[in-house]
Amino acid sequence: MGNPIVADHSNESLNKPVPSMLEVAAHMAEAAAAVRRQWTAAPRAGIILGSGLGGLADRIDVEAVIDYAAIAHFPRTTAIGHAGKLVCGRLVGKPVIAFQGRFHLYEGHSPSTAGMPVRLLQALGGGALIVSNAAGGLNPQYATGDVMLIDDHINLMFRNPLVGANDDNLGPRFPDMSSPYDRQLQRLAMDVALRTGFVLHRGVYIGVLGPNYETRAEYRLLRRLGGDAVGMSTVPEVIVARHAGLRVLGLSTITNIGSADALTETTGHDVLSVAATAADKLAAIIEGIVDQL
Ligand code: HPA
């Protein structure tokens, strides 16, 4: 007998039509109303916690926790290291929401679905978006466990969450991208690193589709294209945030070295365990910034 055929619902969104910007916004307005029934504060920031960084939510004085499964229209998260919960509460006394888990394109989600957490933040009245991720280091000066402030990005996913009819109430048809990562928030982050005494790089994040890590030749190419770090998330979320007019701060934890000359094997579990070692640095930066919002 062969293996029984098991229905796999983990990738349901793959088979659904891509939701339009208008549909996502309508769905997130509904989701925001549901969040409001449990939590009524106006968030100063929405924090998207990347792979292995979900523990940061432990620092929040929690006022409500909402399972993604309980948020209408939110897909489940299938990625390892992503709990799939929305944590609402206070961080250093300021109201914030934290997303423990995001929606990656490599899971089969559309770019507009990847932007849903940001549209939910927008529907809740906005606030700054703080995004974190695990990334491979392309810059030879980077070591594993280092943190990089994202100064700019390159979208090599070749997909965009704003494709389709534009809703001018949500944002402009042709959003500006001359400075997607807020300079003032970057300055605050650098001040925290200086005060606390750890290295904080600043560089260009390249977003790729994944899910495989890169070949030697690909890492070499990505470096030559101008990247300092490479990862499989963040870019769709930041595009939606800029469309929505939200200020953005992006942080990458360097979990593996993407060097063509010294490439070693990378696994998802290695990435998670290295990401966890940088959690204190990330927490210091995020708290330092939220304190000023
Ligand atoms: N490449 C792409 N995504 C990643 C990597 C990488 O090397 N490390 C963590 N996420």
CSV table of C-alpha atoms and ligand atoms in Angstrom, one decimal:
chain,number,residue,atom,x,y,z
A,1,MET,CA,0.0,0.0,0.0
A,2,GLY,CA,1.2,3.4,-0.8
A,3,ASN,CA,1.0,6.4,1.4
A,4,PRO,CA,-2.5,7.7,2.1
A,5,ILE,CA,-3.4,10.8,0.3
A,6,VAL,CA,-3.7,13.6,2.9
A,7,ALA,CA,-5.5,16.8,2.1
A,8,ASP,CA,-3.1,19.7,2.5
A,9,HIS,CA,-4.8,23.0,3.4
A,10,SER,CA,-1.6,24.8,4.3
A,11,ASN,CA,-1.4,26.5,1.0
A,12,GLU,CA,-5.0,27.2,0.4
A,13,SER,CA,-4.4,30.7,-0.9
A,14,LEU,CA,-2.4,29.2,-3.8
A,15,ASN,CA,-5.7,28.1,-5.4
A,16,LYS,CA,-7.6,31.3,-4.7
A,17,PRO,CA,-7.7,34.2,-7.0
A,18,VAL,CA,-5.3,36.9,-6.0
A,19,PRO,CA,-7.2,39.4,-3.8
A,20,SER,CA,-7.3,42.9,-5.2
A,21,MET,CA,-6.0,45.9,-3.2
A,22,LEU,CA,-9.7,47.0,-2.7
A,23,GLU,CA,-10.6,43.5,-1.4
A,24,VAL,CA,-7.7,43.3,1.0
A,25,ALA,CA,-8.5,46.8,2.3
A,26,ALA,CA,-12.2,45.9,2.8
A,27,HIS,CA,-11.1,42.6,4.6
A,28,MET,CA,-8.6,44.4,6.8
A,29,ALA,CA,-11.2,47.1,7.7
A,30,GLU,CA,-13.4,44.2,8.9
A,31,ALA,CA,-10.4,42.7,10.7
A,32,ALA,CA,-9.6,46.0,12.4
A,33,ALA,CA,-13.2,46.2,13.7
A,34,ALA,CA,-12.7,42.8,15.2
A,35,VAL,CA,-9.4,43.8,16.8
A,36,ARG,CA,-11.2,46.9,18.1
A,37,ARG,CA,-13.7,44.7,20.0
A,38,GLN,CA,-10.7,43.4,22.1
A,39,TRP,CA,-8.3,46.3,22.0
A,40,THR,CA,-9.1,50.0,21.5
A,41,ALA,CA,-5.8,51.9,21.7
A,42,ALA,CA,-4.3,53.6,18.7
A,43,PRO,CA,-1.0,51.8,17.9
A,44,ARG,CA,2.1,53.9,17.6
A,45,ALA,CA,3.8,51.1,15.8
A,46,GLY,CA,3.1,47.8,14.1
A,47,ILE,CA,6.0,45.4,14.5
A,48,ILE,CA,6.4,42.4,12.2
A,49,LEU,CA,8.6,39.8,13.9
A,50,GLY,CA,10.7,37.7,11.5
A,51,SER,CA,12.0,34.2,11.7
A,52,GLY,CA,13.1,33.3,15.2
A,53,LEU,CA,12.3,36.8,16.5
A,54,GLY,CA,8.8,36.2,17.8
A,55,GLY,CA,10.1,36.1,21.4
A,56,LEU,CA,10.3,39.9,21.3
A,57,ALA,CA,6.6,39.9,22.0
A,58,ASP,CA,7.5,38.7,25.5
A,59,ARG,CA,8.6,42.2,26.3
A,60,ILE,CA,5.1,43.6,25.5
A,61,ASP,CA,2.7,44.2,28.4
A,62,VAL,CA,0.0,42.2,26.7
A,63,GLU,CA,-3.5,43.5,26.6
A,64,ALA,CA,-4.9,41.2,23.9
A,65,VAL,CA,-3.6,38.2,21.9
A,66,ILE,CA,-5.5,37.3,18.7
A,67,ASP,CA,-4.8,34.1,16.8
A,68,TYR,CA,-4.5,34.7,13.1
A,69,ALA,CA,-7.1,31.9,12.7
A,70,ALA,CA,-9.5,34.2,14.5
A,71,ILE,CA,-8.9,37.2,12.2
A,72,ALA,CA,-11.3,37.0,9.3
A,73,HIS,CA,-9.5,36.7,5.9
A,74,PHE,CA,-6.0,36.3,7.5
A,75,PRO,CA,-4.3,33.1,6.2
A,76,ARG,CA,-2.5,30.7,8.5
A,77,THR,CA,1.3,31.0,8.8
A,78,THR,CA,3.1,27.8,7.7
A,79,ALA,CA,6.7,29.1,8.0
A,80,ILE,CA,8.8,27.6,10.8
A,81,GLY,CA,9.5,30.0,13.7
A,82,HIS,CA,6.2,32.0,13.1
A,83,ALA,CA,3.6,31.5,15.8
A,84,GLY,CA,0.7,33.1,13.9
A,85,LYS,CA,-0.6,35.5,16.6
A,86,LEU,CA,-1.3,39.2,16.8
A,87,VAL,CA,-0.1,40.6,20.1
A,88,CYS,CA,-1.6,43.9,21.2
A,89,GLY,CA,-0.4,45.8,24.3
A,90,ARG,CA,2.2,48.3,25.5
A,91,LEU,CA,5.9,48.3,24.8
A,92,VAL,CA,7.9,50.8,27.0
A,93,GLY,CA,4.4,52.2,27.8
A,94,LYS,CA,3.4,52.9,24.2
A,95,PRO,CA,0.5,51.1,22.5
A,96,VAL,CA,1.8,48.7,19.8
A,97,ILE,CA,0.7,45.7,17.8
A,98,ALA,CA,3.2,42.9,17.0
A,99,PHE,CA,2.7,40.3,14.3
A,100,GLN,CA,4.2,36.9,15.3
A,101,GLY,CA,4.4,35.6,11.8
A,102,ARG,CA,4.1,37.0,8.3
A,103,PHE,CA,3.0,35.7,4.9
A,104,HIS,CA,5.7,34.9,2.5
A,105,LEU,CA,5.4,34.6,-1.3
A,106,TYR,CA,7.3,31.3,-1.1
A,107,GLU,CA,4.3,29.8,0.9
A,108,GLY,CA,2.2,30.5,-2.1
A,109,HIS,CA,0.7,33.8,-0.9
A,110,SER,CA,0.1,36.6,-3.2
A,111,PRO,CA,2.1,39.9,-2.7
A,112,SER,CA,-1.1,41.6,-1.6
A,113,THR,CA,-1.7,38.9,1.0
A,114,ALA,CA,1.9,39.4,2.2
A,115,GLY,CA,0.9,43.1,2.8
A,116,MET,CA,-2.2,42.3,4.8
A,117,PRO,CA,-0.6,43.0,8.2
A,118,VAL,CA,0.4,46.4,7.0
A,119,ARG,CA,-3.1,47.1,5.7
A,120,LEU,CA,-4.4,46.0,9.1
A,121,LEU,CA,-2.1,48.5,10.7
A,122,GLN,CA,-3.3,51.2,8.3
A,123,ALA,CA,-6.9,50.3,9.1
A,124,LEU,CA,-6.2,50.6,12.8
A,125,GLY,CA,-5.1,54.2,12.2
A,126,GLY,CA,-1.4,53.8,11.2
A,127,GLY,CA,1.7,54.3,13.2
A,128,ALA,CA,5.2,53.4,12.2
A,129,LEU,CA,6.0,50.0,10.6
A,130,ILE,CA,8.9,48.2,12.2
A,131,VAL,CA,9.9,45.1,10.1
A,132,SER,CA,12.5,42.5,11.0
A,133,ASN,CA,13.8,39.5,9.2
A,134,ALA,CA,16.5,36.8,9.0
A,135,ALA,CA,18.8,37.4,6.1
A,136,GLY,CA,21.9,36.0,4.4
A,137,GLY,CA,24.9,38.3,4.6
A,138,LEU,CA,26.4,39.3,1.2
A,139,ASN,CA,28.7,42.1,2.5
A,140,PRO,CA,32.0,40.4,3.4
A,141,GLN,CA,32.3,42.6,6.6
A,142,TYR,CA,29.2,41.0,8.1
A,143,ALA,CA,29.3,38.2,10.6
A,144,THR,CA,26.4,35.9,11.7
A,145,GLY,CA,24.5,37.3,14.6
A,146,ASP,CA,25.1,40.9,13.4
A,147,VAL,CA,22.2,43.2,12.8
A,148,MET,CA,21.8,45.4,9.7
A,149,LEU,CA,19.6,48.5,9.4
A,150,ILE,CA,17.9,48.4,6.1
A,151,ASP,CA,18.8,51.6,4.3
A,152,ASP,CA,17.3,50.6,0.9
A,153,HIS,CA,16.1,47.5,-0.9
A,154,ILE,CA,16.0,45.9,-4.3
A,155,ASN,CA,12.9,44.0,-5.3
A,156,LEU,CA,14.1,40.8,-7.0
A,157,MET,CA,10.8,39.0,-6.3
A,158,PHE,CA,9.6,40.4,-9.6
A,159,ARG,CA,6.1,40.7,-8.0
A,160,ASN,CA,4.4,43.7,-6.5
A,161,PRO,CA,1.5,44.0,-4.0
A,162,LEU,CA,0.2,47.2,-5.7
A,163,VAL,CA,-0.5,45.6,-9.1
A,164,GLY,CA,-4.1,46.0,-10.1
A,165,ALA,CA,-6.7,48.7,-9.6
A,166,ASN,CA,-5.5,51.4,-7.2
A,167,ASP,CA,-7.6,52.8,-4.4
A,168,ASP,CA,-6.6,56.4,-4.1
A,169,ASN,CA,-8.0,56.4,-0.6
A,170,LEU,CA,-5.3,53.9,0.5
A,171,GLY,CA,-2.4,55.5,-1.4
A,172,PRO,CA,-1.2,56.9,-4.7
A,173,ARG,CA,-1.0,54.9,-8.0
A,174,PHE,CA,2.7,55.6,-8.3
A,175,PRO,CA,4.2,55.7,-4.8
A,176,ASP,CA,7.6,57.4,-4.3
A,177,MET,CA,10.4,55.1,-3.4
A,178,SER,CA,13.3,57.6,-3.1
A,179,SER,CA,13.6,57.0,0.6
A,180,PRO,CA,11.4,54.1,1.8
A,181,TYR,CA,13.3,53.7,5.1
A,182,ASP,CA,12.8,56.6,7.4
A,183,ARG,CA,16.0,58.6,8.1
A,184,GLN,CA,14.9,59.8,11.5
A,185,LEU,CA,14.0,56.3,12.7
A,186,GLN,CA,17.4,55.0,11.3
A,187,ARG,CA,19.2,57.7,13.3
A,188,LEU,CA,17.3,56.6,16.5
A,189,ALA,CA,18.4,53.0,15.9
A,190,MET,CA,22.0,54.0,15.4
A,191,ASP,CA,21.9,56.0,18.6
A,192,VAL,CA,20.6,52.9,20.5
A,193,ALA,CA,23.5,50.7,19.1
A,194,LEU,CA,26.1,53.3,20.0
A,195,ARG,CA,24.7,53.7,23.5
A,196,THR,CA,24.3,50.0,24.1
A,197,GLY,CA,27.6,49.2,22.4
A,198,PHE,CA,27.0,46.8,19.5
A,199,VAL,CA,27.7,46.8,15.8
A,200,LEU,CA,24.8,48.0,13.7
A,201,HIS,CA,25.4,47.8,9.9
A,202,ARG,CA,23.5,49.8,7.4
A,203,GLY,CA,22.9,48.3,4.0
A,204,VAL,CA,20.8,47.2,1.1
A,205,TYR,CA,18.4,44.3,1.4
A,206,ILE,CA,17.6,42.3,-1.6
A,207,GLY,CA,14.2,40.5,-1.6
A,208,VAL,CA,14.0,37.2,-3.4
A,209,LEU,CA,11.2,34.7,-3.9
A,210,GLY,CA,12.8,31.7,-2.3
A,211,PRO,CA,12.2,29.2,-0.8
A,212,ASN,CA,15.7,27.7,-1.5
A,213,TYR,CA,18.7,29.5,-0.2
A,214,GLU,CA,21.0,30.8,-3.0
A,215,THR,CA,23.7,29.0,-5.0
A,216,ARG,CA,27.2,30.3,-4.9
A,217,ALA,CA,26.8,31.9,-8.3
A,218,GLU,CA,23.6,33.6,-7.1
A,219,TYR,CA,25.2,35.0,-3.9
A,220,ARG,CA,28.0,36.3,-6.1
A,221,LEU,CA,25.5,38.0,-8.5
A,222,LEU,CA,23.4,39.5,-5.6
A,223,ARG,CA,26.6,41.1,-4.1
A,224,ARG,CA,27.5,42.5,-7.5
A,225,LEU,CA,24.0,43.9,-7.9
A,226,GLY,CA,24.5,46.0,-4.8
A,227,GLY,CA,23.1,43.9,-2.0
A,228,ASP,CA,24.4,43.7,1.5
A,229,ALA,CA,21.9,41.1,2.7
A,230,VAL,CA,19.3,38.8,1.0
A,231,GLY,CA,16.1,37.4,2.3
A,232,MET,CA,12.6,36.2,1.3
A,233,SER,CA,10.3,38.8,2.9
A,234,THR,CA,9.9,42.4,3.9
A,235,VAL,CA,9.9,44.0,0.4
A,236,PRO,CA,6.1,43.5,-0.3
A,237,GLU,CA,5.3,44.8,3.3
A,238,VAL,CA,7.5,47.9,2.9
A,239,ILE,CA,6.0,48.7,-0.5
A,240,VAL,CA,2.5,48.5,1.0
A,241,ALA,CA,3.6,50.6,4.0
A,242,ARG,CA,5.0,53.3,1.7
A,243,HIS,CA,1.8,53.2,-0.4
A,244,ALA,CA,0.0,53.8,2.9
A,245,GLY,CA,2.3,56.6,3.9
A,246,LEU,CA,3.6,54.8,7.0
A,247,ARG,CA,7.1,55.5,8.2
A,248,VAL,CA,9.3,52.3,8.0
A,249,LEU,CA,12.2,50.9,9.9
A,250,GLY,CA,13.7,47.7,8.7
A,251,LEU,CA,16.1,45.4,10.5
A,252,SER,CA,17.8,42.3,9.3
A,253,THR,CA,19.6,39.7,11.4
A,254,ILE,CA,22.4,38.1,9.5
A,255,THR,CA,21.9,34.4,10.1
A,256,ASN,CA,24.3,32.9,7.5
A,257,ILE,CA,27.1,34.1,5.3
A,258,GLY,CA,26.3,34.2,1.6
A,259,SER,CA,29.8,34.2,0.4
A,260,ALA,CA,30.6,32.5,-3.0
A,261,ASP,CA,34.1,31.6,-1.7
A,262,ALA,CA,33.3,30.2,1.7
A,263,LEU,CA,29.7,28.9,1.4
A,264,THR,CA,28.7,26.3,3.9
A,265,GLU,CA,25.3,24.5,4.1
A,266,THR,CA,22.4,26.5,5.4
A,267,THR,CA,19.2,25.0,7.0
A,268,GLY,CA,16.1,26.7,8.2
A,269,HIS,CA,16.8,25.6,11.7
A,270,ASP,CA,20.3,27.1,11.7
A,271,VAL,CA,18.7,30.4,10.5
A,272,LEU,CA,16.2,30.3,13.4
A,273,SER,CA,18.8,29.6,16.1
A,274,VAL,CA,21.2,32.3,14.9
A,275,ALA,CA,18.3,34.8,14.7
A,276,ALA,CA,17.5,34.1,18.3
A,277,THR,CA,21.0,35.1,19.4
A,278,ALA,CA,20.4,38.6,18.1
A,279,ALA,CA,17.1,39.0,19.8
A,280,ASP,CA,18.5,41.3,22.6
A,281,LYS,CA,20.0,43.7,20.1
A,282,LEU,CA,16.8,43.9,18.1
A,283,ALA,CA,14.7,44.4,21.3
A,284,ALA,CA,17.0,47.2,22.4
A,285,ILE,CA,16.6,49.0,19.0
A,286,ILE,CA,12.8,48.4,18.8
A,287,GLU,CA,12.2,49.6,22.4
A,288,GLY,CA,14.5,52.7,21.8
A,289,ILE,CA,12.4,53.6,18.8
A,290,VAL,CA,9.0,52.9,20.1
A,291,ASP,CA,9.9,55.0,23.2
A,292,GLN,CA,10.3,58.0,20.8
A,293,LEU,CA,7.1,57.5,18.8
B,1,HPA,N1,19.0,33.8,1.4
B,1,HPA,C1,17.7,34.1,1.4
B,1,HPA,N2,16.9,34.2,2.5
B,1,HPA,C2,17.5,34.0,3.7
B,1,HPA,C3,18.9,33.7,3.8
B,1,HPA,C4,19.6,33.6,2.6
B,1,HPA,O1,20.8,33.3,2.6
B,1,HPA,N3,19.1,33.6,5.1
B,1,HPA,C5,18.0,33.8,5.8
B,1,HPA,N4,17.0,34.1,4.9
